[in-house]
PDB file of N, CA and C and ligand atoms in Angstrom:
ATOM      1  N   MET A   1      -4.539  -5.194 -26.841  1.00  0.00           N
ATOM      2  CA  MET A   1      -4.701  -3.932 -26.119  1.00  0.00           C
ATOM      3  C   MET A   1      -5.578  -4.136 -24.894  1.00  0.00           C
ATOM      4  N   ARG A   2      -5.174  -3.526 -23.821  1.00  0.00           N
ATOM      5  CA  ARG A   2      -5.958  -3.560 -22.597  1.00  0.00           C
ATOM      6  C   ARG A   2      -7.137  -2.607 -22.716  1.00  0.00           C
ATOM      7  N   CYS A   3      -8.263  -3.002 -22.128  1.00  0.00           N
ATOM      8  CA  CYS A   3      -9.412  -2.106 -22.039  1.00  0.00           C
ATOM      9  C   CYS A   3      -8.969  -0.829 -21.323  1.00  0.00           C
ATOM     10  N   ALA A   4      -9.379   0.324 -21.812  1.00  0.00           N
ATOM     11  CA  ALA A   4      -8.887   1.595 -21.277  1.00  0.00           C
ATOM     12  C   ALA A   4      -9.781   2.186 -20.195  1.00  0.00           C
ATOM     13  N   ARG A   5     -10.822   1.455 -19.799  1.00  0.00           N
ATOM     14  CA  ARG A   5     -11.746   2.027 -18.811  1.00  0.00           C
ATOM     15  C   ARG A   5     -11.181   1.990 -17.398  1.00  0.00           C
ATOM     16  N   TRP A   6     -11.341   3.115 -16.741  1.00  0.00           N
ATOM     17  CA  TRP A   6     -10.974   3.248 -15.329  1.00  0.00           C
ATOM     18  C   TRP A   6     -12.221   3.499 -14.519  1.00  0.00           C
ATOM     19  N   ARG A   7     -12.142   3.174 -13.247  1.00  0.00           N
ATOM     20  CA  ARG A   7     -13.269   3.470 -12.367  1.00  0.00           C
ATOM     21  C   ARG A   7     -12.745   3.846 -10.989  1.00  0.00           C
ATOM     22  N   TRP A   8     -13.298   4.901 -10.441  1.00  0.00           N
ATOM     23  CA  TRP A   8     -12.995   5.221  -9.055  1.00  0.00           C
ATOM     24  C   TRP A   8     -13.565   4.127  -8.164  1.00  0.00           C
ATOM     25  N   VAL A   9     -12.846   3.799  -7.146  1.00  0.00           N
ATOM     26  CA  VAL A   9     -13.331   2.792  -6.206  1.00  0.00           C
ATOM     27  C   VAL A   9     -14.059   3.521  -5.082  1.00  0.00           C
ATOM     28  N   PRO A  10     -15.367   3.301  -4.917  1.00  0.00           N
ATOM     29  CA  PRO A  10     -16.083   3.977  -3.830  1.00  0.00           C
ATOM     30  C   PRO A  10     -15.440   3.635  -2.484  1.00  0.00           C
ATOM     31  N   LEU A  11     -15.402   4.613  -1.595  1.00  0.00           N
ATOM     32  CA  LEU A  11     -14.733   4.411  -0.307  1.00  0.00           C
ATOM     33  C   LEU A  11     -15.286   3.219   0.454  1.00  0.00           C
ATOM     34  N   ALA A  12     -16.598   3.052   0.397  1.00  0.00           N
ATOM     35  CA  ALA A  12     -17.211   1.949   1.143  1.00  0.00           C
ATOM     36  C   ALA A  12     -16.728   0.602   0.608  1.00  0.00           C
ATOM     37  N   LEU A  13     -16.561   0.523  -0.703  1.00  0.00           N
ATOM     38  CA  LEU A  13     -16.096  -0.739  -1.278  1.00  0.00           C
ATOM     39  C   LEU A  13     -14.610  -0.960  -1.008  1.00  0.00           C
ATOM     40  N   ALA A  14     -13.843   0.121  -1.015  1.00  0.00           N
ATOM     41  CA  ALA A  14     -12.421  -0.012  -0.687  1.00  0.00           C
ATOM     42  C   ALA A  14     -12.259  -0.519   0.747  1.00  0.00           C
ATOM     43  N   ARG A  15     -13.106  -0.007   1.639  1.00  0.00           N
ATOM     44  CA  ARG A  15     -13.034  -0.435   3.032  1.00  0.00           C
ATOM     45  C   ARG A  15     -13.434  -1.912   3.148  1.00  0.00           C
ATOM     46  N   GLU A  16     -14.494  -2.258   2.452  1.00  0.00           N
ATOM     47  CA  GLU A  16     -14.953  -3.644   2.486  1.00  0.00           C
ATOM     48  C   GLU A  16     -13.880  -4.585   1.915  1.00  0.00           C
ATOM     49  N   ALA A  17     -13.229  -4.155   0.849  1.00  0.00           N
ATOM     50  CA  ALA A  17     -12.175  -4.980   0.246  1.00  0.00           C
ATOM     51  C   ALA A  17     -11.015  -5.177   1.219  1.00  0.00           C
ATOM     52  N   ARG A  18     -10.658  -4.120   1.940  1.00  0.00           N
ATOM     53  CA  ARG A  18      -9.571  -4.252   2.921  1.00  0.00           C
ATOM     54  C   ARG A  18      -9.966  -5.215   4.029  1.00  0.00           C
ATOM     55  N   GLU A  19     -11.209  -5.134   4.450  1.00  0.00           N
ATOM     56  CA  GLU A  19     -11.653  -6.015   5.530  1.00  0.00           C
ATOM     57  C   GLU A  19     -11.687  -7.469   5.072  1.00  0.00           C
ATOM     58  N   LYS A  20     -12.142  -7.688   3.854  1.00  0.00           N
ATOM     59  CA  LYS A  20     -12.250  -9.057   3.357  1.00  0.00           C
ATOM     60  C   LYS A  20     -10.901  -9.682   3.075  1.00  0.00           C
ATOM     61  N   SER A  21      -9.946  -8.893   2.670  1.00  0.00           N
ATOM     62  CA  SER A  21      -8.693  -9.450   2.178  1.00  0.00           C
ATOM     63  C   SER A  21      -7.531  -9.214   3.120  1.00  0.00           C
ATOM     64  N   ALA A  22      -7.682  -8.331   4.091  1.00  0.00           N
ATOM     65  CA  ALA A  22      -6.580  -7.921   4.954  1.00  0.00           C
ATOM     66  C   ALA A  22      -5.483  -7.220   4.156  1.00  0.00           C
ATOM     67  N   ALA A  23      -5.806  -6.747   2.986  1.00  0.00           N
ATOM     68  CA  ALA A  23      -4.832  -5.966   2.218  1.00  0.00           C
ATOM     69  C   ALA A  23      -4.649  -4.619   2.903  1.00  0.00           C
ATOM     70  N   PRO A  24      -3.416  -4.154   3.025  1.00  0.00           N
ATOM     71  CA  PRO A  24      -3.185  -2.885   3.709  1.00  0.00           C
ATOM     72  C   PRO A  24      -3.641  -1.685   2.888  1.00  0.00           C
ATOM     73  N   TYR A  25      -3.747  -1.857   1.601  1.00  0.00           N
ATOM     74  CA  TYR A  25      -3.998  -0.707   0.748  1.00  0.00           C
ATOM     75  C   TYR A  25      -4.787  -1.148  -0.479  1.00  0.00           C
ATOM     76  N   ILE A  26      -5.790  -0.368  -0.822  1.00  0.00           N
ATOM     77  CA  ILE A  26      -6.565  -0.598  -2.045  1.00  0.00           C
ATOM     78  C   ILE A  26      -6.464   0.663  -2.895  1.00  0.00           C
ATOM     79  N   ASP A  27      -6.147   0.491  -4.134  1.00  0.00           N
ATOM     80  CA  ASP A  27      -6.028   1.643  -5.023  1.00  0.00           C
ATOM     81  C   ASP A  27      -7.327   2.438  -5.089  1.00  0.00           C
ATOM     82  N   GLY A  28      -7.203   3.740  -5.275  1.00  0.00           N
ATOM     83  CA  GLY A  28      -8.361   4.607  -5.342  1.00  0.00           C
ATOM     84  C   GLY A  28      -9.096   4.515  -6.660  1.00  0.00           C
ATOM     85  N   ALA A  29      -8.418   3.968  -7.661  1.00  0.00           N
ATOM     86  CA  ALA A  29      -9.044   3.770  -8.966  1.00  0.00           C
ATOM     87  C   ALA A  29      -8.430   2.530  -9.588  1.00  0.00           C
ATOM     88  N   VAL A  30      -9.216   1.821 -10.372  1.00  0.00           N
ATOM     89  CA  VAL A  30      -8.706   0.608 -11.007  1.00  0.00           C
ATOM     90  C   VAL A  30      -8.991   0.656 -12.502  1.00  0.00           C
ATOM     91  N   GLN A  31      -8.117   0.022 -13.244  1.00  0.00           N
ATOM     92  CA  GLN A  31      -8.318  -0.085 -14.687  1.00  0.00           C
ATOM     93  C   GLN A  31      -8.856  -1.478 -15.003  1.00  0.00           C
ATOM     94  N   CYS A  32      -9.776  -1.536 -15.934  1.00  0.00           N
ATOM     95  CA  CYS A  32     -10.293  -2.833 -16.365  1.00  0.00           C
ATOM     96  C   CYS A  32      -9.135  -3.683 -16.881  1.00  0.00           C
ATOM     97  N   GLN A  33      -9.117  -4.951 -16.468  1.00  0.00           N
ATOM     98  CA  GLN A  33      -8.001  -5.835 -16.817  1.00  0.00           C
ATOM     99  C   GLN A  33      -8.269  -6.666 -18.067  1.00  0.00           C
ATOM    100  N   LEU A  34      -9.452  -6.562 -18.609  1.00  0.00           N
ATOM    101  CA  LEU A  34      -9.747  -7.355 -19.803  1.00  0.00           C
ATOM    102  C   LEU A  34      -9.062  -6.764 -21.022  1.00  0.00           C
ATOM    103  N   SER A  35      -8.962  -7.569 -22.062  1.00  0.00           N
ATOM    104  CA  SER A  35      -8.558  -7.041 -23.354  1.00  0.00           C
ATOM    105  C   SER A  35      -9.644  -6.084 -23.823  1.00  0.00           C
ATOM    106  N   ALA A  36      -9.273  -5.176 -24.693  1.00  0.00           N
ATOM    107  CA  ALA A  36     -10.204  -4.128 -25.125  1.00  0.00           C
ATOM    108  C   ALA A  36     -11.536  -4.720 -25.558  1.00  0.00           C
ATOM    109  N   HIS A  37     -12.601  -4.138 -25.076  1.00  0.00           N
ATOM    110  CA  HIS A  37     -13.945  -4.582 -25.433  1.00  0.00           C
ATOM    111  C   HIS A  37     -14.871  -3.390 -25.351  1.00  0.00           C
ATOM    112  N   ASP A  38     -15.952  -3.449 -26.092  1.00  0.00           N
ATOM    113  CA  ASP A  38     -16.876  -2.324 -26.139  1.00  0.00           C
ATOM    114  C   ASP A  38     -18.070  -2.517 -25.235  1.00  0.00           C
ATOM    115  N   GLU A  39     -18.468  -3.755 -25.053  1.00  0.00           N
ATOM    116  CA  GLU A  39     -19.704  -4.009 -24.337  1.00  0.00           C
ATOM    117  C   GLU A  39     -19.441  -4.846 -23.105  1.00  0.00           C
ATOM    118  N   GLY A  40     -20.481  -4.936 -22.305  1.00  0.00           N
ATOM    119  CA  GLY A  40     -20.422  -5.848 -21.172  1.00  0.00           C
ATOM    120  C   GLY A  40     -19.787  -5.220 -19.956  1.00  0.00           C
ATOM    121  N   GLU A  41     -19.434  -6.084 -19.026  1.00  0.00           N
ATOM    122  CA  GLU A  41     -18.950  -5.627 -17.747  1.00  0.00           C
ATOM    123  C   GLU A  41     -17.438  -5.464 -17.760  1.00  0.00           C
ATOM    124  N   HIS A  42     -17.002  -4.478 -16.984  1.00  0.00           N
ATOM    125  CA  HIS A  42     -15.573  -4.241 -16.817  1.00  0.00           C
ATOM    126  C   HIS A  42     -15.150  -4.782 -15.462  1.00  0.00           C
ATOM    127  N   PHE A  43     -13.918  -5.223 -15.406  1.00  0.00           N
ATOM    128  CA  PHE A  43     -13.410  -5.835 -14.184  1.00  0.00           C
ATOM    129  C   PHE A  43     -12.046  -5.241 -13.836  1.00  0.00           C
ATOM    130  N   GLY A  44     -11.983  -4.565 -12.707  1.00  0.00           N
ATOM    131  CA  GLY A  44     -10.713  -4.028 -12.228  1.00  0.00           C
ATOM    132  C   GLY A  44     -10.265  -4.812 -11.012  1.00  0.00           C
ATOM    133  N   LEU A  45      -9.001  -5.149 -10.957  1.00  0.00           N
ATOM    134  CA  LEU A  45      -8.477  -5.924  -9.834  1.00  0.00           C
ATOM    135  C   LEU A  45      -8.238  -5.013  -8.633  1.00  0.00           C
ATOM    136  N   LEU A  46      -8.863  -5.350  -7.514  1.00  0.00           N
ATOM    137  CA  LEU A  46      -8.644  -4.580  -6.283  1.00  0.00           C
ATOM    138  C   LEU A  46      -7.461  -5.147  -5.509  1.00  0.00           C
ATOM    139  N   THR A  47      -7.485  -6.443  -5.276  1.00  0.00           N
ATOM    140  CA  THR A  47      -6.376  -7.084  -4.580  1.00  0.00           C
ATOM    141  C   THR A  47      -6.460  -8.593  -4.763  1.00  0.00           C
ATOM    142  N   ASP A  48      -5.305  -9.237  -4.830  1.00  0.00           N
ATOM    143  CA  ASP A  48      -5.308 -10.697  -4.838  1.00  0.00           C
ATOM    144  C   ASP A  48      -4.778 -11.205  -3.501  1.00  0.00           C
ATOM    145  N   ASN A  49      -4.969 -10.378  -2.507  1.00  0.00           N
ATOM    146  CA  ASN A  49      -4.456 -10.679  -1.169  1.00  0.00           C
ATOM    147  C   ASN A  49      -5.418 -11.548  -0.341  1.00  0.00           C
ATOM    148  N   GLY A  50      -6.521 -11.945  -0.933  1.00  0.00           N
ATOM    149  CA  GLY A  50      -7.531 -12.684  -0.182  1.00  0.00           C
ATOM    150  C   GLY A  50      -7.230 -14.171  -0.085  1.00  0.00           C
ATOM    151  N   ALA A  51      -8.282 -14.980   0.020  1.00  0.00           N
ATOM    152  CA  ALA A  51      -8.120 -16.424   0.128  1.00  0.00           C
ATOM    153  C   ALA A  51      -7.339 -16.947  -1.067  1.00  0.00           C
ATOM    154  N   TYR A  52      -6.588 -18.018  -0.843  1.00  0.00           N
ATOM    155  CA  TYR A  52      -5.758 -18.577  -1.905  1.00  0.00           C
ATOM    156  C   TYR A  52      -6.590 -18.921  -3.146  1.00  0.00           C
ATOM    157  N   GLY A  53      -6.093 -18.515  -4.317  1.00  0.00           N
ATOM    158  CA  GLY A  53      -6.781 -18.864  -5.550  1.00  0.00           C
ATOM    159  C   GLY A  53      -7.948 -17.964  -5.886  1.00  0.00           C
ATOM    160  N   THR A  54      -8.089 -16.893  -5.128  1.00  0.00           N
ATOM    161  CA  THR A  54      -9.160 -15.951  -5.441  1.00  0.00           C
ATOM    162  C   THR A  54      -8.599 -14.529  -5.420  1.00  0.00           C
ATOM    163  N   ALA A  55      -9.391 -13.619  -5.936  1.00  0.00           N
ATOM    164  CA  ALA A  55      -9.030 -12.208  -5.882  1.00  0.00           C
ATOM    165  C   ALA A  55     -10.312 -11.394  -5.761  1.00  0.00           C
ATOM    166  N   LEU A  56     -10.146 -10.186  -5.263  1.00  0.00           N
ATOM    167  CA  LEU A  56     -11.286  -9.268  -5.162  1.00  0.00           C
ATOM    168  C   LEU A  56     -11.268  -8.341  -6.369  1.00  0.00           C
ATOM    169  N   TRP A  57     -12.397  -8.247  -7.007  1.00  0.00           N
ATOM    170  CA  TRP A  57     -12.522  -7.445  -8.225  1.00  0.00           C
ATOM    171  C   TRP A  57     -13.620  -6.409  -8.057  1.00  0.00           C
ATOM    172  N   LEU A  58     -13.447  -5.309  -8.759  1.00  0.00           N
ATOM    173  CA  LEU A  58     -14.506  -4.315  -8.884  1.00  0.00           C
ATOM    174  C   LEU A  58     -15.158  -4.553 -10.243  1.00  0.00           C
ATOM    175  N   ARG A  59     -16.451  -4.795 -10.230  1.00  0.00           N
ATOM    176  CA  ARG A  59     -17.177  -5.070 -11.467  1.00  0.00           C
ATOM    177  C   ARG A  59     -18.153  -3.939 -11.732  1.00  0.00           C
ATOM    178  N   TRP A  60     -18.153  -3.441 -12.928  1.00  0.00           N
ATOM    179  CA  TRP A  60     -19.113  -2.388 -13.258  1.00  0.00           C
ATOM    180  C   TRP A  60     -19.495  -2.472 -14.729  1.00  0.00           C
ATOM    181  N   ARG A  61     -20.621  -1.838 -15.016  1.00  0.00           N
ATOM    182  CA  ARG A  61     -21.122  -1.794 -16.379  1.00  0.00           C
ATOM    183  C   ARG A  61     -21.603  -0.379 -16.625  1.00  0.00           C
ATOM    184  N   GLY A  62     -21.065   0.253 -17.638  1.00  0.00           N
ATOM    185  CA  GLY A  62     -21.473   1.610 -17.966  1.00  0.00           C
ATOM    186  C   GLY A  62     -21.347   2.524 -16.762  1.00  0.00           C
ATOM    187  N   ALA A  63     -22.397   3.299 -16.526  1.00  0.00           N
ATOM    188  CA  ALA A  63     -22.372   4.256 -15.419  1.00  0.00           C
ATOM    189  C   ALA A  63     -23.000   3.680 -14.158  1.00  0.00           C
ATOM    190  N   ASP A  64     -23.326   2.394 -14.154  1.00  0.00           N
ATOM    191  CA  ASP A  64     -23.943   1.788 -12.979  1.00  0.00           C
ATOM    192  C   ASP A  64     -22.982   1.763 -11.804  1.00  0.00           C
ATOM    193  N   GLU A  65     -23.542   1.634 -10.619  1.00  0.00           N
ATOM    194  CA  GLU A  65     -22.727   1.517  -9.420  1.00  0.00           C
ATOM    195  C   GLU A  65     -21.861   0.266  -9.510  1.00  0.00           C
ATOM    196  N   PRO A  66     -20.578   0.397  -9.198  1.00  0.00           N
ATOM    197  CA  PRO A  66     -19.727  -0.795  -9.231  1.00  0.00           C
ATOM    198  C   PRO A  66     -20.032  -1.732  -8.061  1.00  0.00           C
ATOM    199  N   GLU A  67     -19.642  -2.983  -8.218  1.00  0.00           N
ATOM    200  CA  GLU A  67     -19.844  -3.989  -7.179  1.00  0.00           C
ATOM    201  C   GLU A  67     -18.516  -4.630  -6.836  1.00  0.00           C
ATOM    202  N   LEU A  68     -18.433  -5.107  -5.615  1.00  0.00           N
ATOM    203  CA  LEU A  68     -17.278  -5.874  -5.174  1.00  0.00           C
ATOM    204  C   LEU A  68     -17.583  -7.351  -5.378  1.00  0.00           C
ATOM    205  N   VAL A  69     -16.725  -8.059  -6.069  1.00  0.00           N
ATOM    206  CA  VAL A  69     -16.959  -9.487  -6.278  1.00  0.00           C
ATOM    207  C   VAL A  69     -15.674 -10.269  -5.997  1.00  0.00           C
ATOM    208  N   VAL A  70     -15.864 -11.466  -5.444  1.00  0.00           N
ATOM    209  CA  VAL A  70     -14.738 -12.371  -5.205  1.00  0.00           C
ATOM    210  C   VAL A  70     -14.760 -13.417  -6.302  1.00  0.00           C
ATOM    211  N   LEU A  71     -13.681 -13.539  -7.042  1.00  0.00           N
ATOM    212  CA  LEU A  71     -13.644 -14.456  -8.175  1.00  0.00           C
ATOM    213  C   LEU A  71     -12.426 -15.362  -8.073  1.00  0.00           C
ATOM    214  N   SER A  72     -12.585 -16.593  -8.535  1.00  0.00           N
ATOM    215  CA  SER A  72     -11.466 -17.522  -8.576  1.00  0.00           C
ATOM    216  C   SER A  72     -10.489 -17.103  -9.665  1.00  0.00           C
ATOM    217  N   ASP A  73      -9.227 -17.391  -9.442  1.00  0.00           N
ATOM    218  CA  ASP A  73      -8.222 -17.065 -10.448  1.00  0.00           C
ATOM    219  C   ASP A  73      -8.428 -17.914 -11.703  1.00  0.00           C
ATOM    220  N   CYS A  74      -8.113 -17.338 -12.836  1.00  0.00           N
ATOM    221  CA  CYS A  74      -8.158 -18.091 -14.091  1.00  0.00           C
ATOM    222  C   CYS A  74      -7.068 -19.163 -14.037  1.00  0.00           C
ATOM    223  N   PRO A  75      -7.431 -20.436 -14.281  1.00  0.00           N
ATOM    224  CA  PRO A  75      -6.463 -21.520 -14.144  1.00  0.00           C
ATOM    225  C   PRO A  75      -5.654 -21.767 -15.411  1.00  0.00           C
ATOM    226  N   VAL A  76      -5.908 -21.027 -16.464  1.00  0.00           N
ATOM    227  CA  VAL A  76      -5.291 -21.347 -17.750  1.00  0.00           C
ATOM    228  C   VAL A  76      -3.980 -20.589 -17.925  1.00  0.00           C
ATOM    229  N   ALA A  77      -2.900 -21.327 -17.999  1.00  0.00           N
ATOM    230  CA  ALA A  77      -1.593 -20.705 -18.213  1.00  0.00           C
ATOM    231  C   ALA A  77      -1.187 -20.855 -19.674  1.00  0.00           C
ATOM    232  N   ALA A  78      -0.281 -20.026 -20.086  1.00  0.00           N
ATOM    233  CA  ALA A  78       0.228 -20.106 -21.456  1.00  0.00           C
ATOM    234  C   ALA A  78       0.889 -21.460 -21.666  1.00  0.00           C
ATOM    235  N   PRO A  79       0.762 -22.009 -22.868  1.00  0.00           N
ATOM    236  CA  PRO A  79       1.390 -23.309 -23.140  1.00  0.00           C
ATOM    237  C   PRO A  79       2.907 -23.205 -23.118  1.00  0.00           C
ATOM    238  N   GLY A  80       3.533 -24.340 -22.850  1.00  0.00           N
ATOM    239  CA  GLY A  80       4.990 -24.364 -22.897  1.00  0.00           C
ATOM    240  C   GLY A  80       5.605 -24.257 -21.529  1.00  0.00           C
ATOM    241  N   ARG A  81       6.891 -24.463 -21.498  1.00  0.00           N
ATOM    242  CA  ARG A  81       7.664 -24.406 -20.279  1.00  0.00           C
ATOM    243  C   ARG A  81       7.599 -22.990 -19.700  1.00  0.00           C
ATOM    244  N   ASP A  82       7.450 -22.866 -18.432  1.00  0.00           N
ATOM    245  CA  ASP A  82       7.408 -21.554 -17.791  1.00  0.00           C
ATOM    246  C   ASP A  82       6.318 -20.656 -18.370  1.00  0.00           C
ATOM    247  N   GLY A  83       5.214 -21.267 -18.788  1.00  0.00           N
ATOM    248  CA  GLY A  83       4.143 -20.447 -19.352  1.00  0.00           C
ATOM    249  C   GLY A  83       3.623 -19.461 -18.317  1.00  0.00           C
ATOM    250  N   ASP A  84       3.379 -18.258 -18.756  1.00  0.00           N
ATOM    251  CA  ASP A  84       2.837 -17.242 -17.848  1.00  0.00           C
ATOM    252  C   ASP A  84       1.449 -17.628 -17.388  1.00  0.00           C
ATOM    253  N   GLY A  85       1.138 -17.298 -16.162  1.00  0.00           N
ATOM    254  CA  GLY A  85      -0.233 -17.462 -15.694  1.00  0.00           C
ATOM    255  C   GLY A  85      -1.080 -16.334 -16.236  1.00  0.00           C
ATOM    256  N   CYS A  86      -2.363 -16.561 -16.212  1.00  0.00           N
ATOM    257  CA  CYS A  86      -3.294 -15.510 -16.633  1.00  0.00           C
ATOM    258  C   CYS A  86      -3.621 -14.656 -15.416  1.00  0.00           C
ATOM    259  N   CYS A  87      -3.723 -13.356 -15.603  1.00  0.00           N
ATOM    260  CA  CYS A  87      -3.981 -12.435 -14.486  1.00  0.00           C
ATOM    261  C   CYS A  87      -5.467 -12.289 -14.192  1.00  0.00           C
ATOM    262  N   LEU A  88      -6.306 -12.928 -14.986  1.00  0.00           N
ATOM    263  CA  LEU A  88      -7.740 -12.707 -14.840  1.00  0.00           C
ATOM    264  C   LEU A  88      -8.388 -13.785 -13.974  1.00  0.00           C
ATOM    265  N   PHE A  89      -9.698 -13.818 -14.019  1.00  0.00           N
ATOM    266  CA  PHE A  89     -10.478 -14.719 -13.177  1.00  0.00           C
ATOM    267  C   PHE A  89     -11.062 -15.843 -14.034  1.00  0.00           C
ATOM    268  N   ALA A  90     -11.494 -16.897 -13.392  1.00  0.00           N
ATOM    269  CA  ALA A  90     -12.041 -18.047 -14.102  1.00  0.00           C
ATOM    270  C   ALA A  90     -13.239 -17.650 -14.949  1.00  0.00           C
ATOM    271  N   ASP A  91     -13.327 -18.203 -16.131  1.00  0.00           N
ATOM    272  CA  ASP A  91     -14.462 -17.996 -17.040  1.00  0.00           C
ATOM    273  C   ASP A  91     -14.615 -16.552 -17.500  1.00  0.00           C
ATOM    274  N   HIS A  92     -13.522 -15.811 -17.527  1.00  0.00           N
ATOM    275  CA  HIS A  92     -13.622 -14.437 -18.024  1.00  0.00           C
ATOM    276  C   HIS A  92     -13.880 -14.450 -19.533  1.00  0.00           C
ATOM    277  N   ALA A  93     -14.424 -13.330 -20.013  1.00  0.00           N
ATOM    278  CA  ALA A  93     -14.589 -13.147 -21.459  1.00  0.00           C
ATOM    279  C   ALA A  93     -13.244 -12.710 -22.040  1.00  0.00           C
ATOM    280  N   LYS A  94     -13.168 -12.719 -23.332  1.00  0.00           N
ATOM    281  CA  LYS A  94     -11.994 -12.204 -24.030  1.00  0.00           C
ATOM    282  C   LYS A  94     -10.772 -13.088 -23.806  1.00  0.00           C
ATOM    283  N   GLN A  95      -9.622 -12.530 -24.168  1.00  0.00           N
ATOM    284  CA  GLN A  95      -8.394 -13.308 -24.153  1.00  0.00           C
ATOM    285  C   GLN A  95      -7.807 -13.435 -22.762  1.00  0.00           C
ATOM    286  N   HIS A  96      -6.969 -14.451 -22.592  1.00  0.00           N
ATOM    287  CA  HIS A  96      -6.136 -14.514 -21.396  1.00  0.00           C
ATOM    288  C   HIS A  96      -5.082 -13.417 -21.509  1.00  0.00           C
ATOM    289  N   THR A  97      -4.617 -12.953 -20.379  1.00  0.00           N
ATOM    290  CA  THR A  97      -3.688 -11.816 -20.446  1.00  0.00           C
ATOM    291  C   THR A  97      -2.417 -12.173 -21.206  1.00  0.00           C
ATOM    292  N   TRP A  98      -2.017 -13.442 -21.136  1.00  0.00           N
ATOM    293  CA  TRP A  98      -0.792 -13.826 -21.854  1.00  0.00           C
ATOM    294  C   TRP A  98      -0.997 -13.944 -23.352  1.00  0.00           C
ATOM    295  N   GLU A  99      -2.250 -13.889 -23.807  1.00  0.00           N
ATOM    296  CA  GLU A  99      -2.524 -13.889 -25.247  1.00  0.00           C
ATOM    297  C   GLU A  99      -2.420 -12.488 -25.828  1.00  0.00           C
ATOM    298  N   ASP A 100      -2.396 -11.512 -24.968  1.00  0.00           N
ATOM    299  CA  ASP A 100      -2.380 -10.133 -25.405  1.00  0.00           C
ATOM    300  C   ASP A 100      -0.935  -9.731 -25.653  1.00  0.00           C
ATOM    301  N   THR A 101      -0.534  -9.790 -26.891  1.00  0.00           N
ATOM    302  CA  THR A 101       0.882  -9.623 -27.216  1.00  0.00           C
ATOM    303  C   THR A 101       1.338  -8.181 -27.166  1.00  0.00           C
ATOM    304  N   HIS A 102       0.386  -7.261 -26.960  1.00  0.00           N
ATOM    305  CA  HIS A 102       0.781  -5.848 -26.934  1.00  0.00           C
ATOM    306  C   HIS A 102       1.438  -5.480 -25.622  1.00  0.00           C
ATOM    307  N   GLU A 103       1.279  -6.323 -24.655  1.00  0.00           N
ATOM    308  CA  GLU A 103       1.681  -5.902 -23.323  1.00  0.00           C
ATOM    309  C   GLU A 103       2.504  -6.986 -22.638  1.00  0.00           C
ATOM    310  N   GLU A 104       3.652  -6.614 -22.157  1.00  0.00           N
ATOM    311  CA  GLU A 104       4.518  -7.569 -21.482  1.00  0.00           C
ATOM    312  C   GLU A 104       4.424  -7.419 -19.967  1.00  0.00           C
ATOM    313  N   ALA A 105       3.651  -6.467 -19.552  1.00  0.00           N
ATOM    314  CA  ALA A 105       3.627  -6.156 -18.120  1.00  0.00           C
ATOM    315  C   ALA A 105       3.119  -7.340 -17.306  1.00  0.00           C
ATOM    316  N   PRO A 106       3.691  -7.583 -16.150  1.00  0.00           N
ATOM    317  CA  PRO A 106       3.193  -8.640 -15.271  1.00  0.00           C
ATOM    318  C   PRO A 106       1.865  -8.226 -14.673  1.00  0.00           C
ATOM    319  N   CYS A 107       1.223  -9.178 -14.037  1.00  0.00           N
ATOM    320  CA  CYS A 107      -0.041  -8.886 -13.385  1.00  0.00           C
ATOM    321  C   CYS A 107       0.159  -7.768 -12.355  1.00  0.00           C
ATOM    322  N   THR A 108      -0.765  -6.854 -12.307  1.00  0.00           N
ATOM    323  CA  THR A 108      -0.717  -5.870 -11.230  1.00  0.00           C
ATOM    324  C   THR A 108      -1.339  -6.498  -9.994  1.00  0.00           C
ATOM    325  N   SER A 109      -0.931  -6.051  -8.879  1.00  0.00           N
ATOM    326  CA  SER A 109      -1.513  -6.642  -7.663  1.00  0.00           C
ATOM    327  C   SER A 109      -1.821  -5.541  -6.676  1.00  0.00           C
TER     328      SER A 109
HETATM  329 ZN1   ZN B   1     -13.274  -3.243 -19.740  1.00  0.00          ZN
HETATM  330 ZN1   ZN B   2      -7.416 -16.365 -18.373  1.00  0.00          ZN
END
């Protein structure tokens, strides 16, 4: 199961994300991309339109102000031929997205 937390993206951070990535559009709200978890930081994908092998993420914890962070893509793909890539970032907590059997959806971008 995907973490169900959503967060509004502050306008200033959306603007900064567009400037950093040249993405034409940043969603007004993002859902945490990790597998369901109760504690720790949540990570919503803003855009993977930035430098190769990286993506811009919104990181937040509880009711604290969210932060914009640039993270390297998770390099671990599912085993086997045509294994799916992981949609998360390097050294993330929890499962790789392809380990989450509840969801077949491709990475959002
Ligand atoms: Zn979360
Ligand atoms: Zn991963």
